[in-house]
PDB file of C-alpha atoms in Angstrom:
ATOM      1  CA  UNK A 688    -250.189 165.825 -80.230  1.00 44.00           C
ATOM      2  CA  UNK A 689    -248.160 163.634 -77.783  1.00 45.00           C
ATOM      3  CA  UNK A 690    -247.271 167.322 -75.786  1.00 45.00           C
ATOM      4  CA  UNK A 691    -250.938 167.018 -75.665  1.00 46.00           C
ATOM      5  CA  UNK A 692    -250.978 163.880 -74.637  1.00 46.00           C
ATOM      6  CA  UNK A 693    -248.390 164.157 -71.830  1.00 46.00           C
ATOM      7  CA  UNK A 694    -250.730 167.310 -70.517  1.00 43.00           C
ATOM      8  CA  UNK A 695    -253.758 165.094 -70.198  1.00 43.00           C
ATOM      9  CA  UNK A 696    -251.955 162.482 -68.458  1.00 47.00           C
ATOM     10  CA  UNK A 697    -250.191 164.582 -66.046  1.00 45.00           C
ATOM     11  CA  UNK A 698    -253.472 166.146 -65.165  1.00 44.00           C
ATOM     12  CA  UNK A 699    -254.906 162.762 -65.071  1.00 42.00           C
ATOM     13  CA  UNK A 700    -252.240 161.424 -62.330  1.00 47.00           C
ATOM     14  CA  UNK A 701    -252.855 164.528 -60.612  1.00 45.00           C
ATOM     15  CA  UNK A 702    -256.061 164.285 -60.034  1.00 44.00           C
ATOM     16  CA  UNK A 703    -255.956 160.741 -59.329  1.00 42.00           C
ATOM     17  CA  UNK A 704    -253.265 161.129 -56.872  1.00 43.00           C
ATOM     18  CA  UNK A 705    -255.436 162.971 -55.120  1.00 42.00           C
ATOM     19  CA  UNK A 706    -257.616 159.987 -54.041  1.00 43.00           C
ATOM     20  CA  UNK A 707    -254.544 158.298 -53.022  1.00 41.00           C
ATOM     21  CA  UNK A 708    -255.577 158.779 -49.792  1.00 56.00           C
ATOM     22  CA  UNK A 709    -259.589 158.860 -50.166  1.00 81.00           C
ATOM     23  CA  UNK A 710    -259.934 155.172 -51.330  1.00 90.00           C
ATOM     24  CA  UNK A 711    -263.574 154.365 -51.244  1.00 96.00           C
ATOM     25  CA  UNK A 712    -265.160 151.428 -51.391  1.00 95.00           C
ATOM     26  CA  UNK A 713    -266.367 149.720 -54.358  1.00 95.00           C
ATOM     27  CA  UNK A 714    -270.461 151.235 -54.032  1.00 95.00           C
ATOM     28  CA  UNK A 715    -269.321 154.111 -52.830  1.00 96.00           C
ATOM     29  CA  UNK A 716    -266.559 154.863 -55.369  1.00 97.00           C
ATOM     30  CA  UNK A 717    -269.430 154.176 -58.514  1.00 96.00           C
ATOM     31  CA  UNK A 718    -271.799 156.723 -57.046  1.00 96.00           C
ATOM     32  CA  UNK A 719    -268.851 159.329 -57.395  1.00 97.00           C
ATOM     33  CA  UNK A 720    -268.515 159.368 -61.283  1.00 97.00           C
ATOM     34  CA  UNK A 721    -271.063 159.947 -63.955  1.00 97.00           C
ATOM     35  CA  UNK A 722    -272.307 157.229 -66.799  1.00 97.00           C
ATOM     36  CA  UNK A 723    -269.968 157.174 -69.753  1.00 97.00           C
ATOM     37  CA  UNK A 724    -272.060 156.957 -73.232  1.00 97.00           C
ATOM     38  CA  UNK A 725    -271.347 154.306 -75.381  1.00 98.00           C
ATOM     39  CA  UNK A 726    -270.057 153.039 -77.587  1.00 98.00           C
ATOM     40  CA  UNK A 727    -266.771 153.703 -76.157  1.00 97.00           C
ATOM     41  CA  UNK A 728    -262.903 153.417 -76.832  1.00 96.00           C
ATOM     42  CA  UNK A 729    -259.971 153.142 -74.831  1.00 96.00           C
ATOM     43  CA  UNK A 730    -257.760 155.265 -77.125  1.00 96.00           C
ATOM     44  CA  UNK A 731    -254.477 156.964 -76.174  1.00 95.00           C
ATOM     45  CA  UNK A 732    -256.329 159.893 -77.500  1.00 92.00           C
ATOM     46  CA  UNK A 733    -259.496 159.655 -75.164  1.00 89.00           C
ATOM     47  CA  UNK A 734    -258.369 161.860 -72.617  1.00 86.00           C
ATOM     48  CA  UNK A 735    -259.788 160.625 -68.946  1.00 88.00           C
ATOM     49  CA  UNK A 736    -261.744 163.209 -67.395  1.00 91.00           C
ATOM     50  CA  UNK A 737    -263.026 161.523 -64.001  1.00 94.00           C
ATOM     51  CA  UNK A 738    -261.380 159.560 -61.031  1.00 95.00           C
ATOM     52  CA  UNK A 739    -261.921 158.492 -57.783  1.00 97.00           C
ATOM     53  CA  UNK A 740    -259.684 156.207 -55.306  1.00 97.00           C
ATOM     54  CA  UNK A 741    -261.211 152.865 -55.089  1.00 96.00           C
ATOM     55  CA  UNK A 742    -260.395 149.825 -52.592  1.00 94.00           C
ATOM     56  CA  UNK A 743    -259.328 146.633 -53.770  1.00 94.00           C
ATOM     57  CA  UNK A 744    -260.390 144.039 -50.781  1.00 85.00           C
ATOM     58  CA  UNK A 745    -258.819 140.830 -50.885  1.00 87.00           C
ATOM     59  CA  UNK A 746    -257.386 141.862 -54.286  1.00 91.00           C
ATOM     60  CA  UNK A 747    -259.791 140.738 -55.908  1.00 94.00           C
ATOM     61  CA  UNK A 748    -259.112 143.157 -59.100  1.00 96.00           C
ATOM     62  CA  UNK A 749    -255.671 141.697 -60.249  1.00 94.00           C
ATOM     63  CA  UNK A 750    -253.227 144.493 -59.836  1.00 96.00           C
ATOM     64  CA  UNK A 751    -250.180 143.139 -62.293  1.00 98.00           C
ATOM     65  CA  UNK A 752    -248.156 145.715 -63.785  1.00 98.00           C
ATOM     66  CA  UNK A 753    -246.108 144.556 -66.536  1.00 98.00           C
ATOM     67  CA  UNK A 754    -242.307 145.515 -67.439  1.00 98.00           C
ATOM     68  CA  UNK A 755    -242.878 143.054 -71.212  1.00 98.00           C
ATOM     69  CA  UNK A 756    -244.957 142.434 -74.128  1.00 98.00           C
ATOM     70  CA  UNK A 757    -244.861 138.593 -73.008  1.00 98.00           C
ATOM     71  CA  UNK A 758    -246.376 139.521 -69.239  1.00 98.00           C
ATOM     72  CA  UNK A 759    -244.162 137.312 -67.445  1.00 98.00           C
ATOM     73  CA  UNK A 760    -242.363 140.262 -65.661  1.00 98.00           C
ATOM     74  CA  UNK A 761    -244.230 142.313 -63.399  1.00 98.00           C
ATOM     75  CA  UNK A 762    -244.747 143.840 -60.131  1.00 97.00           C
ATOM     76  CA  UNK A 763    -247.748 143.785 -57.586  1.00 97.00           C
ATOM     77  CA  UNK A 764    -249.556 147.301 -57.333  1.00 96.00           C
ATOM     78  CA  UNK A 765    -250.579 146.388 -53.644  1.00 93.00           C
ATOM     79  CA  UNK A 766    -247.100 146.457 -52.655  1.00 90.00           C
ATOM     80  CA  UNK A 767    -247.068 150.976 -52.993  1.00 93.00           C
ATOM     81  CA  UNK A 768    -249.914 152.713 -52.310  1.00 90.00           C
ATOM     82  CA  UNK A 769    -248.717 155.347 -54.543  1.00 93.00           C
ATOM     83  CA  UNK A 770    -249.956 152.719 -57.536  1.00 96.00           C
ATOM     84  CA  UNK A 771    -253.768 152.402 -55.670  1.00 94.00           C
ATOM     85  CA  UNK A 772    -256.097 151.510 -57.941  1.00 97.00           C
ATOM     86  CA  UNK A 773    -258.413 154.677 -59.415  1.00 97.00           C
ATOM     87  CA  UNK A 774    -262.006 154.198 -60.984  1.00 98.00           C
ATOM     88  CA  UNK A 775    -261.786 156.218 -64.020  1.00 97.00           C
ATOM     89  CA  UNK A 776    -264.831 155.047 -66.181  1.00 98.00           C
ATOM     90  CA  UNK A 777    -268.730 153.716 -65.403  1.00 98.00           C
ATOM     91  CA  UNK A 778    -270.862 152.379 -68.342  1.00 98.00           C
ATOM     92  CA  UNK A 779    -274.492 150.908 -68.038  1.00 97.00           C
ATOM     93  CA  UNK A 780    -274.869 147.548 -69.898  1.00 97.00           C
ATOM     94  CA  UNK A 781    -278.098 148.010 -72.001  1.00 96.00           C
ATOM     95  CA  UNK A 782    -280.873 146.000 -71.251  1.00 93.00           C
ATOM     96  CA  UNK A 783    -279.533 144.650 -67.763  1.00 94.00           C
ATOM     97  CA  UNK A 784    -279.083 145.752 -64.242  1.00 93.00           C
ATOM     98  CA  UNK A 785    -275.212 145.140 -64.668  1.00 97.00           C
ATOM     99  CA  UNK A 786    -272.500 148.343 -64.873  1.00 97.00           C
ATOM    100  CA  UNK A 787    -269.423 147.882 -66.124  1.00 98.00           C
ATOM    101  CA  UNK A 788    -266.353 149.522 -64.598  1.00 98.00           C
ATOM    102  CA  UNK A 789    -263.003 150.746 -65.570  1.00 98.00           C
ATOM    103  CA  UNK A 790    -260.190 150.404 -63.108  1.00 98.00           C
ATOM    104  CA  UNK A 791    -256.730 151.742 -63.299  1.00 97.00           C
ATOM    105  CA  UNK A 792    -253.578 150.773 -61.714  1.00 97.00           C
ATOM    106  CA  UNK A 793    -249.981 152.590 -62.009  1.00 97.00           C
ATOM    107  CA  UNK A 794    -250.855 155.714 -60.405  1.00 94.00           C
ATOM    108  CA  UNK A 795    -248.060 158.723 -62.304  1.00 93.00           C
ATOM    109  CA  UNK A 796    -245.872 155.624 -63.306  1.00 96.00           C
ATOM    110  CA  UNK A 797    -244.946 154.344 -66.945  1.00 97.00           C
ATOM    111  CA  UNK A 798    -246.579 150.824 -65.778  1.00 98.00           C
ATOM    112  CA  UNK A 799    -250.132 150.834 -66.494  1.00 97.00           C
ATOM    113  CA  UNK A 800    -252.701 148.048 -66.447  1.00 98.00           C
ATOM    114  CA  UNK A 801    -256.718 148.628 -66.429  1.00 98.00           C
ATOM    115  CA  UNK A 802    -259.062 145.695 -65.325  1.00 98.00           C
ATOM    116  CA  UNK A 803    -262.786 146.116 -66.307  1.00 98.00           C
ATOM    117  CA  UNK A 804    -265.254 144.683 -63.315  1.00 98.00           C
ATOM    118  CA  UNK A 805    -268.840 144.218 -63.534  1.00 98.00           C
ATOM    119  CA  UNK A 806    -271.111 145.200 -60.357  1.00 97.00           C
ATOM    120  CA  UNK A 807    -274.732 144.572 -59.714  1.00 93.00           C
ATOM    121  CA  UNK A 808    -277.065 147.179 -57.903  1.00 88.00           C
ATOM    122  CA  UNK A 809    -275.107 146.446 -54.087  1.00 90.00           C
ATOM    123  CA  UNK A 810    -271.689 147.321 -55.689  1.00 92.00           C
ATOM    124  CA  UNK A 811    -270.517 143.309 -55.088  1.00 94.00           C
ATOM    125  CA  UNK A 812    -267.981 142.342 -58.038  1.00 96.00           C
ATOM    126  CA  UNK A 813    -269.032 139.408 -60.269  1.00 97.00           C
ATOM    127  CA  UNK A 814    -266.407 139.267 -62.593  1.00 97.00           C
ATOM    128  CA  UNK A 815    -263.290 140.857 -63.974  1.00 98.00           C
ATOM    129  CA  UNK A 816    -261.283 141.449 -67.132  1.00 98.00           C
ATOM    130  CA  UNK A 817    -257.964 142.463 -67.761  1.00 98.00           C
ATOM    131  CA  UNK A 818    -258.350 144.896 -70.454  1.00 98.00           C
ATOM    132  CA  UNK A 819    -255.898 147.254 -71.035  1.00 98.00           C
ATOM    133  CA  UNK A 820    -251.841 146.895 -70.721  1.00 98.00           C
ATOM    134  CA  UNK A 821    -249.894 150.234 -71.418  1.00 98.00           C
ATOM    135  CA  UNK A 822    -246.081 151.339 -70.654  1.00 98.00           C
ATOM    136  CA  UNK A 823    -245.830 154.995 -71.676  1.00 97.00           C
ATOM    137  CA  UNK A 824    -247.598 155.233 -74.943  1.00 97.00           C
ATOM    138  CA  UNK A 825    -246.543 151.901 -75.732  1.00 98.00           C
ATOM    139  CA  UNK A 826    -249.652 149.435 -75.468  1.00 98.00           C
ATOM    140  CA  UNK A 827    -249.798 145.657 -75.835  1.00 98.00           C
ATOM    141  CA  UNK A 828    -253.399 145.791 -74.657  1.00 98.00           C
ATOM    142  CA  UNK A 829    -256.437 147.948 -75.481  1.00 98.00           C
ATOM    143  CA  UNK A 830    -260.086 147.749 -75.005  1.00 98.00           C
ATOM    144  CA  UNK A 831    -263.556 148.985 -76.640  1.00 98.00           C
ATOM    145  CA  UNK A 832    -266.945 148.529 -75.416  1.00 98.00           C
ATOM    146  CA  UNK A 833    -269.381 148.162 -78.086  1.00 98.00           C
ATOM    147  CA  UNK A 834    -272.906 149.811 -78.028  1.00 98.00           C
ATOM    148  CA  UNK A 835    -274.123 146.923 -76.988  1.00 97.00           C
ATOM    149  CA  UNK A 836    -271.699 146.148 -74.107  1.00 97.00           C
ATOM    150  CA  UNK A 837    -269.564 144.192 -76.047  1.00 98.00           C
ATOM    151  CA  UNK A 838    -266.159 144.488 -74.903  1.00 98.00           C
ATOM    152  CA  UNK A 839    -263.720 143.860 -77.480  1.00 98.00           C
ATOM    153  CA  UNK A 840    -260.026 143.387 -75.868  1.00 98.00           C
ATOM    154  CA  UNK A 841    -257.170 143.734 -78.753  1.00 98.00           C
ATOM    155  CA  UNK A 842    -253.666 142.517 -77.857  1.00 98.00           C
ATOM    156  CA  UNK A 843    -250.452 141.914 -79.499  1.00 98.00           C
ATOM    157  CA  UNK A 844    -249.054 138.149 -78.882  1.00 98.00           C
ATOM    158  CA  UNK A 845    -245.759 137.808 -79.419  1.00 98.00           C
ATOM    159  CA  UNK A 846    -243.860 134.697 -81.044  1.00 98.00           C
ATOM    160  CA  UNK A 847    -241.100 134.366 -78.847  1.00 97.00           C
ATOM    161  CA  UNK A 848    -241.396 133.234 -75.023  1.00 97.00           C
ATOM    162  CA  UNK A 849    -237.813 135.172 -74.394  1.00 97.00           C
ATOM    163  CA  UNK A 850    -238.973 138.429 -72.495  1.00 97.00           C
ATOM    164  CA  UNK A 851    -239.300 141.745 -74.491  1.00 98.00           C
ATOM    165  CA  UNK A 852    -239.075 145.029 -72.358  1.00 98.00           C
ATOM    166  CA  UNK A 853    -241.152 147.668 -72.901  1.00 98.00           C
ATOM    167  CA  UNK A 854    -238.619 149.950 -71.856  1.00 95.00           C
ATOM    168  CA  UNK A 855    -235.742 148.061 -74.381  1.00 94.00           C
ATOM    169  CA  UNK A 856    -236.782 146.967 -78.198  1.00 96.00           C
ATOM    170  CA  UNK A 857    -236.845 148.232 -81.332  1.00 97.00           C
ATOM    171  CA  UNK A 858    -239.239 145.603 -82.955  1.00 97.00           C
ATOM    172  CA  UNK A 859    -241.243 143.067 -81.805  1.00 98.00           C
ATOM    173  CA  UNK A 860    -241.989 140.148 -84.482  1.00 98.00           C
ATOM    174  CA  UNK A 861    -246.279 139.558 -83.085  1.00 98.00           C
ATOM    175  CA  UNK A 862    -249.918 138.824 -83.858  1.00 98.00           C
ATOM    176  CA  UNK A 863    -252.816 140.474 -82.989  1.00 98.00           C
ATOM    177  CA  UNK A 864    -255.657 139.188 -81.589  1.00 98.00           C
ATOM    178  CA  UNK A 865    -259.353 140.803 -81.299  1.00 98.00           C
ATOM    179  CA  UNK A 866    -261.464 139.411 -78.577  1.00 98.00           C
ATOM    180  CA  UNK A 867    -265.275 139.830 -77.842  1.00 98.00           C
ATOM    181  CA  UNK A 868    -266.911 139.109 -74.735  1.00 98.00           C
ATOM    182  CA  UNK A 869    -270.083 139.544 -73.406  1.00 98.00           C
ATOM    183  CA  UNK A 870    -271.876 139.492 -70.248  1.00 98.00           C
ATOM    184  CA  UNK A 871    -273.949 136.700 -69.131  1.00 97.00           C
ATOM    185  CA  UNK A 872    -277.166 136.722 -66.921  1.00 96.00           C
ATOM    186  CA  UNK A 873    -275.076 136.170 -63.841  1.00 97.00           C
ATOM    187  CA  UNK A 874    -272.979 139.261 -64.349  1.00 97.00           C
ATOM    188  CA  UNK A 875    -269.942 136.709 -65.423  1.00 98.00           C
ATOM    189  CA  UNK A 876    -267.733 138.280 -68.534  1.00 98.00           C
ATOM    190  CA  UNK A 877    -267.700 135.260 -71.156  1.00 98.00           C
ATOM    191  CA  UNK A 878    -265.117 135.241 -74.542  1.00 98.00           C
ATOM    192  CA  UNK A 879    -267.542 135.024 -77.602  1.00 98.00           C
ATOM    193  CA  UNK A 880    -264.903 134.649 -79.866  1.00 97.00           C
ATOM    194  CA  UNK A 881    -261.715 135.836 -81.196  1.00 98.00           C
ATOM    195  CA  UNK A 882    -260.279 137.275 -84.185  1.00 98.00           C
ATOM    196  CA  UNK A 883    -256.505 136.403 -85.265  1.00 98.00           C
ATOM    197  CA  UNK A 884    -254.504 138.648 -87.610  1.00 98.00           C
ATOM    198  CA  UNK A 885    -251.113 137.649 -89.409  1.00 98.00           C
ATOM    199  CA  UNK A 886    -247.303 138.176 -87.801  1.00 98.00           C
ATOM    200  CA  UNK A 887    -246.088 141.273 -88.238  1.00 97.00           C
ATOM    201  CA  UNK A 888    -242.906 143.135 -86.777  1.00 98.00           C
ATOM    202  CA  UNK A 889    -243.982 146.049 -84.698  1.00 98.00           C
ATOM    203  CA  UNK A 890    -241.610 148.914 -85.073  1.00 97.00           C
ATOM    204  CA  UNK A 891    -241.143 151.178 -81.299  1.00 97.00           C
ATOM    205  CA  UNK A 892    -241.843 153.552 -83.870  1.00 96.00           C
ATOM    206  CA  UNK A 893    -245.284 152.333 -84.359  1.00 96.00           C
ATOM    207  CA  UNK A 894    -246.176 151.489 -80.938  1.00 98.00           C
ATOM    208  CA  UNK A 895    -244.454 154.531 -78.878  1.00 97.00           C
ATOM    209  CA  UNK A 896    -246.610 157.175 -79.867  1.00 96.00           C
ATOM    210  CA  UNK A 897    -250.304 158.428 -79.343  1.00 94.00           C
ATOM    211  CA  UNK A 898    -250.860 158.870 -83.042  1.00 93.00           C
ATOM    212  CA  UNK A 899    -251.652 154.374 -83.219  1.00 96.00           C
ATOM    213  CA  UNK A 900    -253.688 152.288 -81.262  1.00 98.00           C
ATOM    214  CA  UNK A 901    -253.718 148.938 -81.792  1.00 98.00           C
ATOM    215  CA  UNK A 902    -256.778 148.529 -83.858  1.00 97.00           C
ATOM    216  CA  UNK A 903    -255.109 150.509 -85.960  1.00 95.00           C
ATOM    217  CA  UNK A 904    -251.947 148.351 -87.184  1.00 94.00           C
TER     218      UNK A 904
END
């Protein structure tokens, strides 16, 4: 399964890199890919079949990539354009004229973060949410969308301020957290709620493989 896994993503980077060059704006870049059903998850296991090169003007999707669990180390994706952000996913919020986005940002690196934006009918962002935070197969941040357009974000917090690498643990004492958000008449992503589970220690066994996501722990 993670052979598998490595497979998808290679092909994934591959055909992203492609855009690397092509970077479209933001309308331009949604018209490219088709509607994604939902309800949907963000598993390590739900290969990505479509990409397309998208601009980020006035950076206004963040474009953090993360080296820890705590977030406090990371490096700026504008500063290579070999880590240009890549549209990978387009899902119609029922019952409303807003569309929901997926955007990626690593390019064929270990670093991987994915900010969710939601667009009206012109293709002008209204809001954005960090959703997904991935280094390898090890994730401290995943996403679902409901059926509804819910977007539920789950994230390990850890206890400890000291940085954790990604790259060099073998536990990491944390909580996770579930939380929902939903999208307001103005296109504006607000927090609902959240859901807090008890400390655990989180073996690199558990999170360095495709075989867990983090709803399952």
């Amino acid at each position: 399964m993670r052979t598998m896994k490595v497979i998808a993503l290679i092909m994934f980077c591959a055909c992203s890199l492609l855009f690397v060059k092509a970077q479209y704006n933001v309308q331009s870049a949604f018209e490219k890919i088709k509607f994604i059903d939902l309800p949907y998850e963000a598993g390590k296991n739900n290969v990505r079949i479509q990409s397309v090169g998208i601009t980020n003007p006035n950076n206004i999707i963040p474009n953090k990539l993360y080296k820890d669990f705590q977030c406090t180390d990371y490096i700026l994706a504008s500063g290579d354009s070999e880590l240009n952000p890549v549209l990978f996913g387009k899902f119609q919020v029922p019952n409303s004229n807003w569309i929901i986005g997926a955007v990626a940002f690593g390019g064929a690196t270990d670093l991987q973060t994915t900010d969710l934006i939601v667009i009206d009918k012109q293709g002008n962002i209204k809001s954005v949410l960090e959703s997904e935070i991935q280094f390898g197969l090890i994730a401290a941040k995943q996403f679902r969308i409901t059926g509804d357009g819910k977007v539920i974000i789950t994230k390990l917090v850890p206890t400890s301020s000291t940085s954790v690498k990604f790259y060099n643990f073998n536990q990491i004492s944390a909580y996770k957290v579930d939380e929902t958000y939903s999208i307001n008449s103005s296109g504006i992503f607000v927090k609902e709620g959240e859901k807090k589970y008890g400390t655990k220690n989180y073996s690199k066994s558990q999170l360095d493989t495709m075989n867990n996501d983090l709803w399952d722990l």
